[in-house]
mmCIF file of C-alpha atoms in Angstrom:
data_model
loop_
_atom_site.group_PDB
_atom_site.id
_atom_site.type_symbol
_atom_site.label_atom_id
_atom_site.label_comp_id
_atom_site.label_asym_id
_atom_site.label_seq_id
_atom_site.Cartn_x
_atom_site.Cartn_y
_atom_site.Cartn_z
ATOM 1 C CA MET A 1 -10.390 9.762 8.663
ATOM 2 C CA ASP A 2 -8.088 7.013 7.447
ATOM 3 C CA VAL A 3 -6.979 6.790 3.827
ATOM 4 C CA ASN A 4 -6.261 3.952 1.418
ATOM 5 C CA ILE A 5 -2.505 4.252 1.017
ATOM 6 C CA ASP A 6 -2.372 1.514 -1.632
ATOM 7 C CA ARG A 7 -4.902 3.388 -3.756
ATOM 8 C CA ILE A 8 -2.961 6.631 -3.325
ATOM 9 C CA MET A 9 0.254 5.007 -4.505
ATOM 10 C CA ASN A 10 -1.531 3.309 -7.414
ATOM 11 C CA HIS A 11 -2.995 6.643 -8.492
ATOM 12 C CA LEU A 12 0.418 8.308 -8.311
ATOM 13 C CA ASP A 13 1.849 5.467 -10.346
ATOM 14 C CA GLU A 14 -0.882 5.857 -12.980
ATOM 15 C CA ILE A 15 -0.223 9.583 -13.302
ATOM 16 C CA GLY A 16 3.513 8.925 -13.399
ATOM 17 C CA ARG A 17 3.053 6.785 -16.493
ATOM 18 C CA ILE A 18 1.643 9.810 -18.300
ATOM 19 C CA SER A 19 4.978 11.303 -19.219
ATOM 20 C CA SER A 20 7.233 11.995 -22.153
ATOM 21 C CA GLY A 21 10.903 11.087 -22.149
ATOM 22 C CA THR A 22 12.682 8.428 -20.147
ATOM 23 C CA LYS A 23 14.094 10.392 -17.207
ATOM 24 C CA GLY A 24 11.968 11.875 -14.458
ATOM 25 C CA TYR A 25 8.402 12.936 -15.236
ATOM 26 C CA THR A 26 7.574 15.384 -18.018
ATOM 27 C CA ARG A 27 4.061 16.770 -18.443
ATOM 28 C CA LEU A 28 4.695 20.276 -19.671
ATOM 29 C CA ALA A 29 1.946 22.888 -19.525
ATOM 30 C CA TYR A 30 -0.502 22.642 -22.467
ATOM 31 C CA SER A 31 1.110 19.429 -23.701
ATOM 32 C CA GLU A 32 -0.644 16.212 -24.691
ATOM 33 C CA GLU A 33 0.640 14.721 -21.458
ATOM 34 C CA GLU A 34 -0.964 17.402 -19.306
ATOM 35 C CA ASP A 35 -4.210 16.979 -21.251
ATOM 36 C CA ALA A 36 -4.073 13.228 -20.626
ATOM 37 C CA ALA A 37 -3.426 13.696 -16.902
ATOM 38 C CA LEU A 38 -6.384 16.071 -16.557
ATOM 39 C CA GLN A 39 -8.570 13.599 -18.430
ATOM 40 C CA TRP A 40 -7.326 10.846 -16.105
ATOM 41 C CA LEU A 41 -8.570 12.860 -13.130
ATOM 42 C CA LYS A 42 -11.961 13.529 -14.719
ATOM 43 C CA THR A 43 -12.378 9.844 -15.500
ATOM 44 C CA LYS A 44 -11.433 8.762 -11.963
ATOM 45 C CA MET A 45 -13.969 11.095 -10.425
ATOM 46 C CA GLU A 46 -16.741 10.250 -12.866
ATOM 47 C CA GLU A 47 -16.182 6.514 -12.351
ATOM 48 C CA ASN A 48 -16.786 7.099 -8.653
ATOM 49 C CA GLY A 49 -19.903 9.215 -9.034
ATOM 50 C CA ILE A 50 -18.238 12.571 -8.420
ATOM 51 C CA PRO A 51 -19.668 15.329 -10.657
ATOM 52 C CA THR A 52 -16.934 17.038 -12.675
ATOM 53 C CA LYS A 53 -16.466 20.031 -14.920
ATOM 54 C CA GLN A 54 -13.618 21.494 -16.947
ATOM 55 C CA ASP A 55 -13.527 25.221 -17.596
ATOM 56 C CA ARG A 56 -12.473 26.952 -20.795
ATOM 57 C CA VAL A 57 -8.788 27.200 -19.893
ATOM 58 C CA GLY A 58 -8.614 23.561 -18.803
ATOM 59 C CA ASN A 59 -8.932 23.657 -15.002
ATOM 60 C CA VAL A 60 -10.662 20.487 -13.791
ATOM 61 C CA PHE A 61 -13.071 20.455 -10.843
ATOM 62 C CA GLY A 62 -14.930 17.752 -8.930
ATOM 63 C CA ARG A 63 -17.346 18.318 -6.048
ATOM 64 C CA ILE A 64 -19.243 16.384 -3.425
ATOM 65 C CA GLY A 65 -21.840 17.713 -0.984
ATOM 66 C CA GLN A 66 -24.825 20.035 -1.252
ATOM 67 C CA ALA A 67 -24.677 22.657 -3.964
ATOM 68 C CA ASP A 68 -26.034 25.711 -2.130
ATOM 69 C CA ALA A 69 -23.446 26.232 0.626
ATOM 70 C CA PRO A 70 -19.972 27.845 0.641
ATOM 71 C CA VAL A 71 -17.305 25.460 -0.608
ATOM 72 C CA LEU A 72 -13.988 24.228 0.766
ATOM 73 C CA LEU A 73 -11.586 24.088 -2.184
ATOM 74 C CA MET A 74 -8.484 21.910 -2.293
ATOM 75 C CA GLY A 75 -6.115 20.752 -4.992
ATOM 76 C CA SER A 76 -2.936 21.471 -6.915
ATOM 77 C CA HIS A 77 -1.733 20.838 -10.491
ATOM 78 C CA LEU A 78 -0.726 17.960 -12.775
ATOM 79 C CA ASP A 79 1.757 19.601 -15.139
ATOM 80 C CA THR A 80 5.480 19.363 -14.392
ATOM 81 C CA VAL A 81 8.761 20.977 -15.237
ATOM 82 C CA PHE A 82 11.006 19.105 -17.682
ATOM 83 C CA GLU A 83 12.075 15.832 -16.066
ATOM 84 C CA GLY A 84 10.426 16.782 -12.774
ATOM 85 C CA GLY A 85 9.561 14.659 -9.756
ATOM 86 C CA LEU A 86 6.615 12.330 -9.219
ATOM 87 C CA TYR A 87 5.044 14.217 -6.319
ATOM 88 C CA ASP A 88 5.249 17.887 -7.316
ATOM 89 C CA GLY A 89 1.647 18.951 -7.860
ATOM 90 C CA ALA A 90 0.346 15.433 -8.390
ATOM 91 C CA LEU A 91 0.489 14.660 -4.655
ATOM 92 C CA GLY A 92 -1.935 17.459 -3.816
ATOM 93 C CA VAL A 93 -4.379 16.338 -6.500
ATOM 94 C CA VAL A 94 -4.192 12.646 -5.624
ATOM 95 C CA LEU A 95 -4.608 13.270 -1.886
ATOM 96 C CA GLY A 96 -7.544 15.562 -2.621
ATOM 97 C CA LEU A 97 -9.087 12.824 -4.741
ATOM 98 C CA GLU A 98 -8.546 10.327 -1.937
ATOM 99 C CA CYS A 99 -10.375 12.629 0.490
ATOM 100 C CA LEU A 100 -13.399 12.768 -1.808
ATOM 101 C CA LEU A 101 -13.383 9.007 -2.313
ATOM 102 C CA ARG A 102 -13.123 8.217 1.408
ATOM 103 C CA ILE A 103 -15.877 10.686 2.335
ATOM 104 C CA LYS A 104 -18.169 9.001 -0.177
ATOM 105 C CA GLU A 105 -17.200 5.507 0.958
ATOM 106 C CA MET A 106 -17.770 6.370 4.610
ATOM 107 C CA GLY A 107 -21.083 8.074 3.923
ATOM 108 C CA ILE A 108 -20.084 11.267 5.716
ATOM 109 C CA ASN A 109 -22.659 14.045 5.590
ATOM 110 C CA LEU A 110 -21.034 17.372 4.844
ATOM 111 C CA ASN A 111 -22.256 20.700 6.145
ATOM 112 C CA ASN A 112 -20.335 22.340 3.317
ATOM 113 C CA PRO A 113 -19.392 20.849 -0.049
ATOM 114 C CA ILE A 114 -15.787 19.978 -0.815
ATOM 115 C CA GLU A 115 -14.325 20.658 -4.234
ATOM 116 C CA LEU A 116 -11.124 19.350 -5.793
ATOM 117 C CA VAL A 117 -9.324 21.333 -8.471
ATOM 118 C CA ALA A 118 -6.394 20.576 -10.766
ATOM 119 C CA PHE A 119 -5.207 23.927 -12.097
ATOM 120 C CA ARG A 120 -3.926 24.096 -15.667
ATOM 121 C CA GLY A 121 -0.519 25.461 -16.630
ATOM 122 C CA GLU A 122 0.979 25.869 -13.159
ATOM 123 C CA GLU A 123 4.639 25.595 -14.125
ATOM 124 C CA ALA A 124 6.523 28.237 -16.121
ATOM 125 C CA ASN A 125 5.144 28.603 -19.630
ATOM 126 C CA VAL A 126 4.450 31.136 -22.375
ATOM 127 C CA LEU A 127 1.403 32.450 -20.479
ATOM 128 C CA GLY A 128 3.345 32.770 -17.260
ATOM 129 C CA GLY A 129 3.387 30.297 -14.373
ATOM 130 C CA THR A 130 0.233 29.617 -12.336
ATOM 131 C CA PHE A 131 -1.892 30.529 -15.341
ATOM 132 C CA GLY A 132 -4.943 28.406 -14.489
ATOM 133 C CA SER A 133 -5.108 29.538 -10.873
ATOM 134 C CA ARG A 134 -4.491 33.197 -11.778
ATOM 135 C CA ALA A 135 -7.296 33.067 -14.341
ATOM 136 C CA PHE A 136 -9.563 31.493 -11.720
ATOM 137 C CA ALA A 137 -8.674 34.192 -9.206
ATOM 138 C CA GLY A 138 -9.137 37.004 -11.740
ATOM 139 C CA LEU A 139 -5.505 38.088 -11.513
ATOM 140 C CA ILE A 140 -4.714 38.254 -15.239
ATOM 141 C CA GLU A 141 -4.880 41.729 -16.718
ATOM 142 C CA GLU A 142 -6.187 42.236 -20.229
ATOM 143 C CA SER A 143 -3.569 43.386 -22.739
ATOM 144 C CA GLU A 144 -2.683 42.928 -26.385
ATOM 145 C CA ALA A 145 0.397 40.949 -25.357
ATOM 146 C CA ILE A 146 -1.573 38.394 -23.340
ATOM 147 C CA LYS A 147 -4.210 38.137 -26.077
ATOM 148 C CA GLU A 148 -1.521 37.318 -28.627
ATOM 149 C CA LYS A 149 -0.066 34.634 -26.375
ATOM 150 C CA LEU A 150 -3.524 33.176 -25.734
ATOM 151 C CA GLU A 151 -4.163 32.880 -29.459
ATOM 152 C CA GLY A 152 -0.974 30.872 -29.815
ATOM 153 C CA LEU A 153 -2.542 28.231 -27.552
ATOM 154 C CA SER A 154 -6.020 28.411 -29.115
ATOM 155 C CA PHE A 155 -7.448 30.448 -26.226
ATOM 156 C CA ASP A 156 -8.936 33.917 -26.291
ATOM 157 C CA TRP A 157 -9.641 36.619 -23.729
ATOM 158 C CA GLN A 158 -13.264 35.486 -23.373
ATOM 159 C CA ASP A 159 -11.976 32.116 -22.171
ATOM 160 C CA VAL A 160 -10.002 33.823 -19.422
ATOM 161 C CA GLU A 161 -12.937 36.016 -18.446
ATOM 162 C CA SER A 162 -15.315 33.060 -18.326
ATOM 163 C CA VAL A 163 -13.308 31.094 -15.739
ATOM 164 C CA ARG A 164 -12.997 33.917 -13.211
ATOM 165 C CA ASN A 165 -14.453 32.647 -9.955
ATOM 166 C CA ARG A 166 -17.630 34.339 -8.784
ATOM 167 C CA LYS A 167 -18.624 31.775 -6.162
ATOM 168 C CA LYS A 168 -18.155 31.879 -2.411
ATOM 169 C CA TYR A 169 -15.394 29.681 -1.063
ATOM 170 C CA LEU A 170 -14.642 29.113 2.612
ATOM 171 C CA SER A 171 -10.948 28.489 2.081
ATOM 172 C CA TYR A 172 -8.361 26.798 -0.085
ATOM 173 C CA MET A 173 -6.026 24.025 1.068
ATOM 174 C CA GLU A 174 -3.142 22.407 -0.763
ATOM 175 C CA LEU A 175 -0.805 19.614 0.253
ATOM 176 C CA HIS A 176 2.551 19.974 -1.483
ATOM 177 C CA ILE A 177 5.974 18.476 -1.177
ATOM 178 C CA GLU A 178 8.668 20.700 0.251
ATOM 179 C CA GLN A 179 10.873 21.939 -2.574
ATOM 180 C CA GLY A 180 13.607 23.119 -0.276
ATOM 181 C CA SER A 181 15.230 21.055 2.470
ATOM 182 C CA VAL A 182 14.162 22.730 5.713
ATOM 183 C CA LEU A 183 11.872 19.944 6.925
ATOM 184 C CA GLU A 184 14.408 17.267 6.074
ATOM 185 C CA ALA A 185 17.210 19.171 7.774
ATOM 186 C CA ASN A 186 15.060 19.481 10.906
ATOM 187 C CA GLU A 187 13.830 15.873 10.709
ATOM 188 C CA LYS A 188 10.201 16.934 10.361
ATOM 189 C CA GLN A 189 7.623 15.127 8.238
ATOM 190 C CA ILE A 190 5.140 17.945 7.738
ATOM 191 C CA GLY A 191 4.973 21.699 8.147
ATOM 192 C CA VAL A 192 2.493 24.547 7.762
ATOM 193 C CA VAL A 193 3.293 27.218 5.206
ATOM 194 C CA THR A 194 3.653 30.660 6.783
ATOM 195 C CA SER A 195 4.964 32.589 3.781
ATOM 196 C CA ILE A 196 5.637 32.162 0.094
ATOM 197 C CA ALA A 197 8.037 33.892 -2.248
ATOM 198 C CA GLY A 198 6.567 36.857 -4.085
ATOM 199 C CA ILE A 199 8.199 36.572 -7.478
ATOM 200 C CA ILE A 200 9.705 39.619 -9.172
ATOM 201 C CA ARG A 201 11.758 39.056 -12.318
ATOM 202 C CA PHE A 202 14.284 41.529 -13.713
ATOM 203 C CA HIS A 203 15.576 41.313 -17.262
ATOM 204 C CA VAL A 204 18.994 42.977 -17.507
ATOM 205 C CA THR A 205 21.198 43.609 -20.538
ATOM 206 C CA VAL A 206 24.918 44.159 -20.056
ATOM 207 C CA LYS A 207 26.883 45.642 -22.947
ATOM 208 C CA GLY A 208 30.603 45.304 -23.594
ATOM 209 C CA LYS A 209 32.590 44.929 -26.802
ATOM 210 C CA SER A 210 33.292 41.734 -28.698
ATOM 211 C CA SER A 211 36.959 41.220 -29.576
ATOM 212 C CA HIS A 212 39.390 38.420 -30.297
ATOM 213 C CA SER A 213 40.194 36.546 -27.112
ATOM 214 C CA GLY A 214 43.690 35.583 -28.252
ATOM 215 C CA THR A 215 44.933 39.007 -29.267
ATOM 216 C CA THR A 216 43.049 41.604 -27.196
ATOM 217 C CA PRO A 217 45.154 42.654 -24.159
ATOM 218 C CA MET A 218 43.436 42.334 -20.812
ATOM 219 C CA ASP A 219 43.573 46.071 -20.127
ATOM 220 C CA MET A 220 41.840 46.810 -23.445
ATOM 221 C CA ARG A 221 38.910 44.440 -23.020
ATOM 222 C CA SER A 222 35.287 45.298 -22.359
ATOM 223 C CA ASP A 223 34.035 41.867 -21.298
ATOM 224 C CA ALA A 224 30.245 41.858 -20.862
ATOM 225 C CA LEU A 225 30.275 38.464 -19.149
ATOM 226 C CA LEU A 226 32.818 39.664 -16.595
ATOM 227 C CA TYR A 227 30.620 42.668 -15.841
ATOM 228 C CA ALA A 228 27.572 40.423 -15.584
ATOM 229 C CA SER A 229 29.346 38.129 -13.131
ATOM 230 C CA LYS A 230 29.898 41.091 -10.799
ATOM 231 C CA ILE A 231 26.184 41.903 -10.934
ATOM 232 C CA ILE A 232 25.329 38.291 -10.135
ATOM 233 C CA GLN A 233 27.614 38.272 -7.103
ATOM 234 C CA GLU A 234 26.183 41.569 -5.893
ATOM 235 C CA VAL A 235 22.612 40.222 -6.167
ATOM 236 C CA ASN A 236 23.600 37.335 -3.905
ATOM 237 C CA GLN A 237 25.314 39.614 -1.397
ATOM 238 C CA ILE A 238 22.371 42.025 -1.233
ATOM 239 C CA VAL A 239 19.904 39.248 -0.451
ATOM 240 C CA CYS A 240 22.210 37.742 2.172
ATOM 241 C CA ARG A 241 22.404 41.129 3.872
ATOM 242 C CA PHE A 242 18.605 41.299 4.032
ATOM 243 C CA GLY A 243 18.472 37.843 5.621
ATOM 244 C CA GLY A 244 15.228 36.249 6.722
ATOM 245 C CA ASP A 245 13.245 34.365 4.102
ATOM 246 C CA ASN A 246 14.444 36.528 1.213
ATOM 247 C CA VAL A 247 15.921 34.656 -1.755
ATOM 248 C CA ALA A 248 17.253 35.591 -5.180
ATOM 249 C CA THR A 249 18.587 33.598 -8.092
ATOM 250 C CA VAL A 250 20.203 34.421 -11.414
ATOM 251 C CA GLY A 251 19.360 31.319 -13.411
ATOM 252 C CA GLU A 252 19.537 32.316 -17.046
ATOM 253 C CA LEU A 253 22.169 34.008 -19.198
ATOM 254 C CA ASP A 254 22.264 34.609 -22.937
ATOM 255 C CA VAL A 255 25.866 35.349 -23.908
ATOM 256 C CA HIS A 256 26.813 36.803 -27.295
ATOM 257 C CA PRO A 257 28.459 35.657 -29.429
ATOM 258 C CA ASN A 258 29.026 32.684 -27.084
ATOM 259 C CA GLN A 259 32.234 31.515 -28.732
ATOM 260 C CA ALA A 260 35.411 30.327 -27.058
ATOM 261 C CA ASN A 261 37.673 32.639 -29.073
ATOM 262 C CA VAL A 262 35.627 35.837 -28.686
ATOM 263 C CA VAL A 263 35.429 38.165 -25.686
ATOM 264 C CA PRO A 264 31.669 38.404 -24.888
ATOM 265 C CA GLY A 265 30.228 41.666 -26.119
ATOM 266 C CA LEU A 266 26.695 41.284 -24.801
ATOM 267 C CA VAL A 267 24.889 39.418 -22.030
ATOM 268 C CA GLN A 268 21.108 39.400 -22.111
ATOM 269 C CA GLN A 269 18.319 37.831 -20.096
ATOM 270 C CA ILE A 270 20.058 38.005 -16.746
ATOM 271 C CA LYS A 271 17.122 36.862 -14.643
#
């Protein structure tokens, strides 16, 4: 089945205009921009006679084909990280939309319906990344902590419960840009995913003792940042020893008191 590449690029351009800031593309989870992008998708599908629905946490669905057969689900997300790229998430949604449009235009009879989804709140956020898809898959556990966070975004636990999928799906497919550089390095245009990182986050606190950086002798210091740096290096070395597809990153530090003239006494949020 051929696709309309001009329409695909126009749709990507239209989504790209839904952004805050002037650099990159910013549609943070639960922002006005993400809301507008999800509404854009609903409007595009409805204008082309594709029945749509939006569940109580904001996931948007559109379906073509008979209603009483197992469904092939495809899609991605429309939110971004701060100053993200044009294609992350949006490509999978736009290509899924193009598939629905071309099937309708070509009058193809489907043995099984095809459904497009744009999951809400995919990127890191207060409810945790992949929120919309985890709610759909029933992977969010009830707790007072999650209920409190939901209330902060005008959701409640009943919303999460209501979107849990109870239908029969054949499979799920998603086209996504490569966020590493393996394909590019090997001069390949497309690849099939064989594994994905299972995320585990550790929050570590390292304690030392704050002291004046100009007067405290080196042999009398208890520098929390120095200790933390050794942990960071060890994390990297451990993962390199494991090899394979294992990865690890320390991407966030909270140094106290974070002043040039004070030996750090505490490092938190090593994760």
